Coordinates of C-alpha atoms in Angstrom, one line a residue:
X1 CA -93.2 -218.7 -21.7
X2 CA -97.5 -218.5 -21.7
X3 CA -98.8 -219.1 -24.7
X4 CA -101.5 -217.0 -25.9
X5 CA -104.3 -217.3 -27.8
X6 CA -106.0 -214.5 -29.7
X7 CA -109.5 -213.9 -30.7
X8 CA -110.2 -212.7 -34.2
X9 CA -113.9 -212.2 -33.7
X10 CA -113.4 -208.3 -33.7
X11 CA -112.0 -208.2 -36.8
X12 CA -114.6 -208.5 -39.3
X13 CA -112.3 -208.6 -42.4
X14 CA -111.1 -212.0 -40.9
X15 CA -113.3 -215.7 -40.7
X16 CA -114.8 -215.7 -37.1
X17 CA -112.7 -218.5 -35.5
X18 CA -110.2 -218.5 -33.1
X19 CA -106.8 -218.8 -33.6
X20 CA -103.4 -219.7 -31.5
X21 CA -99.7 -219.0 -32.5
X22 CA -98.8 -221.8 -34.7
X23 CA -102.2 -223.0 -35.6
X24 CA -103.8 -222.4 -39.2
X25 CA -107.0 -222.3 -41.1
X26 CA -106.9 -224.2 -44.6
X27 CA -109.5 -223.4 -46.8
X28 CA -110.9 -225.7 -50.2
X29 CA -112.3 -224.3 -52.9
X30 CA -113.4 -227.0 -55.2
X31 CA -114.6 -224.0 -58.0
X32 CA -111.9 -221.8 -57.8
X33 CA -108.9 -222.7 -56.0
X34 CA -105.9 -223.5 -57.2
X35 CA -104.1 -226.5 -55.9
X36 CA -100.3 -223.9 -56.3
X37 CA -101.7 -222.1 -53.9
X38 CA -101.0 -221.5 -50.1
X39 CA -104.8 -222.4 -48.5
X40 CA -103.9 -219.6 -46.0
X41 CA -106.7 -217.3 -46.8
X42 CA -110.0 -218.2 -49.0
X43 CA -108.5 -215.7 -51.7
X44 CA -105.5 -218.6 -51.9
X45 CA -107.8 -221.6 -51.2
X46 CA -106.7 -225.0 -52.5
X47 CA -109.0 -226.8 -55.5
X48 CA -108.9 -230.9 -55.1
X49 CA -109.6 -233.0 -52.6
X50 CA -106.1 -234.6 -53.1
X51 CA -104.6 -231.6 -52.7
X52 CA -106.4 -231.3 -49.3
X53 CA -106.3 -234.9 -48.4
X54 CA -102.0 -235.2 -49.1
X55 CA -101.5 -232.6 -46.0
X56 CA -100.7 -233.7 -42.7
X57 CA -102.4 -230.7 -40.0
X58 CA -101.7 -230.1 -36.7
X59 CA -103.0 -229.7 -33.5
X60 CA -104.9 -226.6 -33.8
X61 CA -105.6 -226.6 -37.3
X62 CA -108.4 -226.2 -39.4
X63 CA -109.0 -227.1 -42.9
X64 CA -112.6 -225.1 -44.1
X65 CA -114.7 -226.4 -47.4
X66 CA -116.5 -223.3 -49.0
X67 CA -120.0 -223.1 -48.9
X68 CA -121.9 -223.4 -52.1
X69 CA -119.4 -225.6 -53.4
X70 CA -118.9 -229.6 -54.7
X71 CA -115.8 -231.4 -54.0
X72 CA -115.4 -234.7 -55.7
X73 CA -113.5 -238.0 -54.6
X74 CA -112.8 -239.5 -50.9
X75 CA -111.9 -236.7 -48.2
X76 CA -109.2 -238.1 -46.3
X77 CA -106.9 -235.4 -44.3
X78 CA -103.9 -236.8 -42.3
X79 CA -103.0 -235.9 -39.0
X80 CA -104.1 -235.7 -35.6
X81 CA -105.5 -233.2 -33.1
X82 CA -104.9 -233.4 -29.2
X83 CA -106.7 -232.8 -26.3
X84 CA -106.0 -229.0 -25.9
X85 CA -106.3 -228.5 -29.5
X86 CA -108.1 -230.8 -31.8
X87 CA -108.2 -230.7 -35.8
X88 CA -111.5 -228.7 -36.9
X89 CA -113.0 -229.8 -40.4
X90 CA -115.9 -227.3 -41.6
X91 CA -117.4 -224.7 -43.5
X92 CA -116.6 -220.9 -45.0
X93 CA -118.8 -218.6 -46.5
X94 CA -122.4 -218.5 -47.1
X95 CA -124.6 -220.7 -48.7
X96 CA -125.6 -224.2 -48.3
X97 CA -123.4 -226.8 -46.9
X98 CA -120.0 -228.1 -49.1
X99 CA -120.7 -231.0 -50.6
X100 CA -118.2 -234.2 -50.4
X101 CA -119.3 -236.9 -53.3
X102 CA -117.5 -239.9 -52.6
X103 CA -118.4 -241.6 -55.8
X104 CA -116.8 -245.1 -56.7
X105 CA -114.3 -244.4 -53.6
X106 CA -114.6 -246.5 -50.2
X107 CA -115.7 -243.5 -48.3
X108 CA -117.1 -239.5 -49.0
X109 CA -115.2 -238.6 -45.7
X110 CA -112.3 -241.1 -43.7
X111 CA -109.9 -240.9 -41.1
X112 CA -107.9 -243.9 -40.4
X113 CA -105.5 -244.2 -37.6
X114 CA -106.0 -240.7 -36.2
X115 CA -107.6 -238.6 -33.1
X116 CA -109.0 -235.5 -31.9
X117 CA -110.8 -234.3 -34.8
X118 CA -113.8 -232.4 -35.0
X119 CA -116.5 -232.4 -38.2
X120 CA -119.6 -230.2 -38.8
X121 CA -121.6 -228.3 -41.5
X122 CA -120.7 -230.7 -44.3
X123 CA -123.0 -232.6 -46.9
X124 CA -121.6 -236.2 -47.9
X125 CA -122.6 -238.4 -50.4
X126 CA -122.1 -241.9 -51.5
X127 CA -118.7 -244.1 -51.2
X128 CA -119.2 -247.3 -50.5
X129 CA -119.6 -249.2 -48.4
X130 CA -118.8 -245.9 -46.3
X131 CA -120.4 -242.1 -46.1
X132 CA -118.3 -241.4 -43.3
X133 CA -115.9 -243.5 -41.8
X134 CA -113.4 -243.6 -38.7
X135 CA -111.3 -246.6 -38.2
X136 CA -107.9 -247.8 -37.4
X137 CA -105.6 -250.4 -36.2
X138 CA -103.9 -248.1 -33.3
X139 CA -104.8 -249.4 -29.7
X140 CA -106.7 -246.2 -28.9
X141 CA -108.3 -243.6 -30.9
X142 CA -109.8 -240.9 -28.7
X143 CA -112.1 -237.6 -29.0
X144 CA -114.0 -237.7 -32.4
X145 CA -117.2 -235.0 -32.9
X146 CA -119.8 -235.3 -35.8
X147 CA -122.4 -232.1 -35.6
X148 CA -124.7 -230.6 -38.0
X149 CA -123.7 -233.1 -40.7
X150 CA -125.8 -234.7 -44.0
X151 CA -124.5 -238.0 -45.2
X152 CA -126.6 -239.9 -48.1
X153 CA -126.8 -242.4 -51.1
X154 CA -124.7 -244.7 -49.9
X155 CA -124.8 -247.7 -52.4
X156 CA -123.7 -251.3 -52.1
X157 CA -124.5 -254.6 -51.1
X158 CA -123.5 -255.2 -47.1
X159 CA -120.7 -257.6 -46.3
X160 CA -120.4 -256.6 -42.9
X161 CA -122.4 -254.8 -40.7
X162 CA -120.0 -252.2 -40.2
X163 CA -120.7 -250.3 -43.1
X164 CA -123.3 -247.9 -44.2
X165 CA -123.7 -244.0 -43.8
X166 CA -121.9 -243.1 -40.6
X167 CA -119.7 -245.5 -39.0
X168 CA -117.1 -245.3 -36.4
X169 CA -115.4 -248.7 -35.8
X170 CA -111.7 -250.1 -35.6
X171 CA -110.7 -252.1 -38.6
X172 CA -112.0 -255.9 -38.9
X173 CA -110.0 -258.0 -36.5
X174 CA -107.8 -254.7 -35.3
X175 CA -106.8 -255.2 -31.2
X176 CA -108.1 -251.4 -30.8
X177 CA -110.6 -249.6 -28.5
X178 CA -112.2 -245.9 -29.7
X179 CA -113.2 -243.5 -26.8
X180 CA -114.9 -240.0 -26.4
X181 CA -117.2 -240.3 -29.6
X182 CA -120.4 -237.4 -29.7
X183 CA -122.7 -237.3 -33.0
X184 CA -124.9 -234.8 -32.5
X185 CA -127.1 -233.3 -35.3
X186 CA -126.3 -235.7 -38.2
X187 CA -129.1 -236.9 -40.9
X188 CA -128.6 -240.0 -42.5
X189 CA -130.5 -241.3 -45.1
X190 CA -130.7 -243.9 -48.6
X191 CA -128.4 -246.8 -48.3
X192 CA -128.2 -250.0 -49.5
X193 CA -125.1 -250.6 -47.3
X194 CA -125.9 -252.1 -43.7
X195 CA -126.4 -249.1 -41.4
X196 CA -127.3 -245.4 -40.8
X197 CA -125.3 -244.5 -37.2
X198 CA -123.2 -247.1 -35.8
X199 CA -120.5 -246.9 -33.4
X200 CA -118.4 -249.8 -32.6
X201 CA -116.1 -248.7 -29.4
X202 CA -113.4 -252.1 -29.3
X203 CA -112.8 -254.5 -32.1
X204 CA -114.5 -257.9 -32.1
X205 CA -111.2 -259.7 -31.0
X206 CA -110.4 -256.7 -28.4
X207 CA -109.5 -257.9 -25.0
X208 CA -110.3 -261.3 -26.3
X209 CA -113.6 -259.9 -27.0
X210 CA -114.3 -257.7 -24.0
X211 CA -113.0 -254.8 -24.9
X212 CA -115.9 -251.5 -24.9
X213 CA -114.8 -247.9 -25.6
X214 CA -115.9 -245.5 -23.4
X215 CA -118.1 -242.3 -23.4
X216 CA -120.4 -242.8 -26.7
X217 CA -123.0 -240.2 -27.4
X218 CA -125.6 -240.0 -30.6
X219 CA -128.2 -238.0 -30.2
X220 CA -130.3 -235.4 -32.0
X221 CA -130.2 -237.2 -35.7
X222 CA -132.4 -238.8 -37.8
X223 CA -131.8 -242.0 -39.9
X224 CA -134.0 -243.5 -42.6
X225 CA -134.2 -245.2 -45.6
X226 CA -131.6 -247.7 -44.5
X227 CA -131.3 -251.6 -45.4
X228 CA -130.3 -253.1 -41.9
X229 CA -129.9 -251.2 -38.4
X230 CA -130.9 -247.5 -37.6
X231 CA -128.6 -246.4 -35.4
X232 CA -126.6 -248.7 -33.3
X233 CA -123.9 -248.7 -29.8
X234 CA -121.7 -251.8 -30.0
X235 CA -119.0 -252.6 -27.5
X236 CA -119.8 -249.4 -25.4
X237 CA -119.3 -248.6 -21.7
X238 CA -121.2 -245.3 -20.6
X239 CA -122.8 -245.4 -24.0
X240 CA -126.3 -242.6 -24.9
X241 CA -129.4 -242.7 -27.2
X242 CA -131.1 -239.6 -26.7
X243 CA -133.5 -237.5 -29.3
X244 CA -133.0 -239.1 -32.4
X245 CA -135.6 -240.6 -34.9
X246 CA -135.0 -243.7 -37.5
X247 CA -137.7 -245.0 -39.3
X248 CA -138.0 -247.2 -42.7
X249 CA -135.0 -249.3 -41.2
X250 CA -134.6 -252.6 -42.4
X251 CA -135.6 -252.1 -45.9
X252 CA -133.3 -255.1 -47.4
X253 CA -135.5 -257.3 -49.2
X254 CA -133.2 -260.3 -49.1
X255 CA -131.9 -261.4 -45.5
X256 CA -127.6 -260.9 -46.1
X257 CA -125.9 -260.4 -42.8
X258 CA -128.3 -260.0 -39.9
X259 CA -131.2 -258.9 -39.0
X260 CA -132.0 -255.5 -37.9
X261 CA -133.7 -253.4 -36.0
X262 CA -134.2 -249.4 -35.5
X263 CA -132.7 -247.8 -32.3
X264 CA -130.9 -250.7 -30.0
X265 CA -127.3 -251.3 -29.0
X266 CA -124.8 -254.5 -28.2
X267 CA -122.5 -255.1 -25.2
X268 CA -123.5 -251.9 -24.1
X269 CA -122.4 -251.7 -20.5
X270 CA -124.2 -248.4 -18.4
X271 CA -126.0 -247.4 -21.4
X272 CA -129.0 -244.8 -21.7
X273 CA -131.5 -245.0 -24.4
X274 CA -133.9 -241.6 -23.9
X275 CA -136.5 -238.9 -25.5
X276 CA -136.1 -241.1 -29.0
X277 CA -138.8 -242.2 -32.0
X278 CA -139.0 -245.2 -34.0
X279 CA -141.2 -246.5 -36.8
X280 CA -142.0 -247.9 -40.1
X281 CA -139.2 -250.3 -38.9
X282 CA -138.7 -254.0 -41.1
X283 CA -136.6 -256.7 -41.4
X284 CA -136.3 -259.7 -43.8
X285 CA -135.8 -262.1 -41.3
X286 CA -137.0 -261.5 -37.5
X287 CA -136.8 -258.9 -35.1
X288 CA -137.8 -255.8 -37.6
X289 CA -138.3 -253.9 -34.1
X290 CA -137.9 -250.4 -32.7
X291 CA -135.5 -250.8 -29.7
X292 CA -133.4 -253.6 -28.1
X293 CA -131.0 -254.2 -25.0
X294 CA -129.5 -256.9 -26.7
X295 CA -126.7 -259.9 -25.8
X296 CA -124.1 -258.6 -23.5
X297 CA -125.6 -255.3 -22.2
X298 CA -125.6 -254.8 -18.7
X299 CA -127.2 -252.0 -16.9
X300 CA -129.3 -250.6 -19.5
X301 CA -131.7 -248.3 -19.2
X302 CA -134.7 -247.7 -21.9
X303 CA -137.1 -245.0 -20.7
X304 CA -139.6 -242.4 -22.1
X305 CA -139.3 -243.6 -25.7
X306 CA -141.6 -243.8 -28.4
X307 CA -141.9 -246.8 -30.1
X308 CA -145.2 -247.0 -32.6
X309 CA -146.2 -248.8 -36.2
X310 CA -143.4 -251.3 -36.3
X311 CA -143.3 -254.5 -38.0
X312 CA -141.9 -256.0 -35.3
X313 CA -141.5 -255.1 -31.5
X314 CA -141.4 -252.2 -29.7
X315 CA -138.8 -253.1 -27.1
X316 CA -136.9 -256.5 -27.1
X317 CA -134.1 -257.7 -24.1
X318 CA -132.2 -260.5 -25.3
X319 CA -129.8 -262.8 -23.6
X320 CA -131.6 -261.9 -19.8
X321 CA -133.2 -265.4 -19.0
X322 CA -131.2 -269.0 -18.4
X323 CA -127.9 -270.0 -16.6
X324 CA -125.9 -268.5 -20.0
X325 CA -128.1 -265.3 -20.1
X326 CA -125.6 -262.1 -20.6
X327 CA -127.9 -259.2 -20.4
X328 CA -128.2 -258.6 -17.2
X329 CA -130.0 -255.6 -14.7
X330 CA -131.9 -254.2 -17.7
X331 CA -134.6 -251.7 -16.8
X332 CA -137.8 -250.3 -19.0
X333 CA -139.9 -248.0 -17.8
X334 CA -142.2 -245.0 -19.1
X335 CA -142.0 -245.7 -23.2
X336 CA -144.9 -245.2 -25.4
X337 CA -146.0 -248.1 -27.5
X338 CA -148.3 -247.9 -30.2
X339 CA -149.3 -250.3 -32.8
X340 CA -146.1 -252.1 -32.9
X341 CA -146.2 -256.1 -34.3
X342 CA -147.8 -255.5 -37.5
X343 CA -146.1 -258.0 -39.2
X344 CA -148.8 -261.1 -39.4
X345 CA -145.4 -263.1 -39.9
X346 CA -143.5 -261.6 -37.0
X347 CA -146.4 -261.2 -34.9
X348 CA -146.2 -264.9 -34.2
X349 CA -143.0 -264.7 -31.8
X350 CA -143.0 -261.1 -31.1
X351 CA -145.5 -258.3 -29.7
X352 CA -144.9 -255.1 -28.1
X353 CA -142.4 -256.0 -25.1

């Protein structure tokens, strides 16, 4: 038997979204829901965030925060989409975006061991050491979207360098790879915690450390005010930087784990870093530079950037010279830098390229 799918955009007493047979809208209302309630409708919306988080959706489903509103504790619905029909988490109503606060929790927003969901027009802040974080054990978590999305004030002090404001990454020491990831339209800002944007695509002891998840897109955000890295690709095949803008990265006074830099990526295998902006970029330590093909990156290409008022470099290729070089057939070509090396200190090792 077909199964069809009905449009609900002609009947203007009803939320605009499509719906199938089986599928259903959830709706929280952290002013004046009531957790007894059926979330059906946004007349019967839920209250609490546990109430919310305790569900398991399906394929199909939605669950809708409404607009205007505050939700407090750690977001964390259960369940998982699939490829023809993926879990949607968003807004209803007018008014400005719904607003997760995360306080004392480990995250505003998580999903842990789960797939196919899609996230956009929500407001997150604090958790620590996470805004927003996707992770798991599983051996493959596929199809994650992050649009339209504000995640801030993020406090902590970083013990790894997966942690911060957005962060996609399997769970320390988990065998697991993460594929089909696109952030698109996210603003990330004031953290303490290690990074604004990072996706990690395989585990650090994936494949015996090979591993790289596949088909990695961030583009159109903007990160600053972070302690460590900007926005970072780690362990990524067919990985893309493109239009997004970090600057006052690096802002830890005290080196901890690393040293950062604004815009770069790791093990990034056929990667494309395009059309971005860097500045006002630090570190503690060294590097405190715009953008970087870094160890393990092969086939990288860095073109028509703008990289300008850094304290370190503008562009940096590690790992590309020397019989144990493993950045290999990296190619820069048409950036813009200005200004870059300020840094009396790191101006000694580094300059513009």
């Amino acid at each position: 038997r077909m199964r069809v799918c009905f449009s609900l955009l002609l009947l203007l007493a009803l939320p605009t979204e499509i719906l199938c047979s089986g599928q259903s809208s959830h709706y929280l209302d952290c002013i004046a829901g009531d957790d007894a309630a059926n979330s059906l409708t946004p007349q019967t919306a839920w209250r609490s965030v546990a109430k919310a988080s305790a569900y398991t959706y399906q394929p199909g489903d939605s669950l809708l925060l409404r607009r205007g509103g505050r939700c407090d504790g750690m977001l964390w619905p259960k369940g998982s989409g699939s490829e023809p029909a993926p879990i949607h988490l968003g807004a209803y109503g007018q008014g400005s975006l719904p607003i997760i606060v995360g306080g004392a929790e480990s995250a505003g927003l998580r999903l842990s061991n789960q797939q196919y969901w899609e996230i956009e027009n929500l407001e997150v802040i604090g958790g620590s050491p996470y805004g927003i974080h996707i992770g798991g054990d599983i051996p493959l978590m596929r199809h994650f979207r992050i649009t339209n999305v504000v995640v801030h004030d993020v406090p902590g002090t970083p013990m790894t360098k997966d942690s911060g404001l957005v962060v996609i990454a399997p769970d320390e020491k988990a065998r697991s790879r993460i594929d089909d990831v696109i952030v698109d339209g996210v603003t990330a800002y004031e953290t303490s915690e290690w990074a604004g944007i990072i996706v990690s695509g395989a585990g650090f002891d994936s494949a015996d450390g090979q591993g790289r998840g596949e088909q990695i897109v961030i583009r159109n955000s903007m990160v600053h005010d972070v302690a460590g890295d900007g926005i970072l690709l780690a362990r990524v095949s067919h990985g893309v930087l493109e239009h997004n803008v970090a600057w006052y990265t690096g802002m830890q006074e005290k080196e901890t784990i690393g040293t950062p830099n604004a815009i770069w990526e790791w093990m990034c295998r056929d990667c494309r870093v395009e059309y971005n902006e860097g500045y006002f970029t630090d570190s503690p330590g060294v590097d405190g530079g715009v953008f970087d093909i870094d160890y393990g990156d092969e086939n990288n290409l860095l073109q028509h950037n703008f990289g300008h008022d850094s304290q370190g470099y503008c562009v940096s290729v590690f790992g590309a010279d020397g019989t144990t070089g493993n950045s290999i057939h990296s190619e820069i070509r048409q950036n813009t830098c200005i200004h870059n090396g300020r840094s009396p200190r790191l101006s000694k090792r580094q300059g513009a390229i």
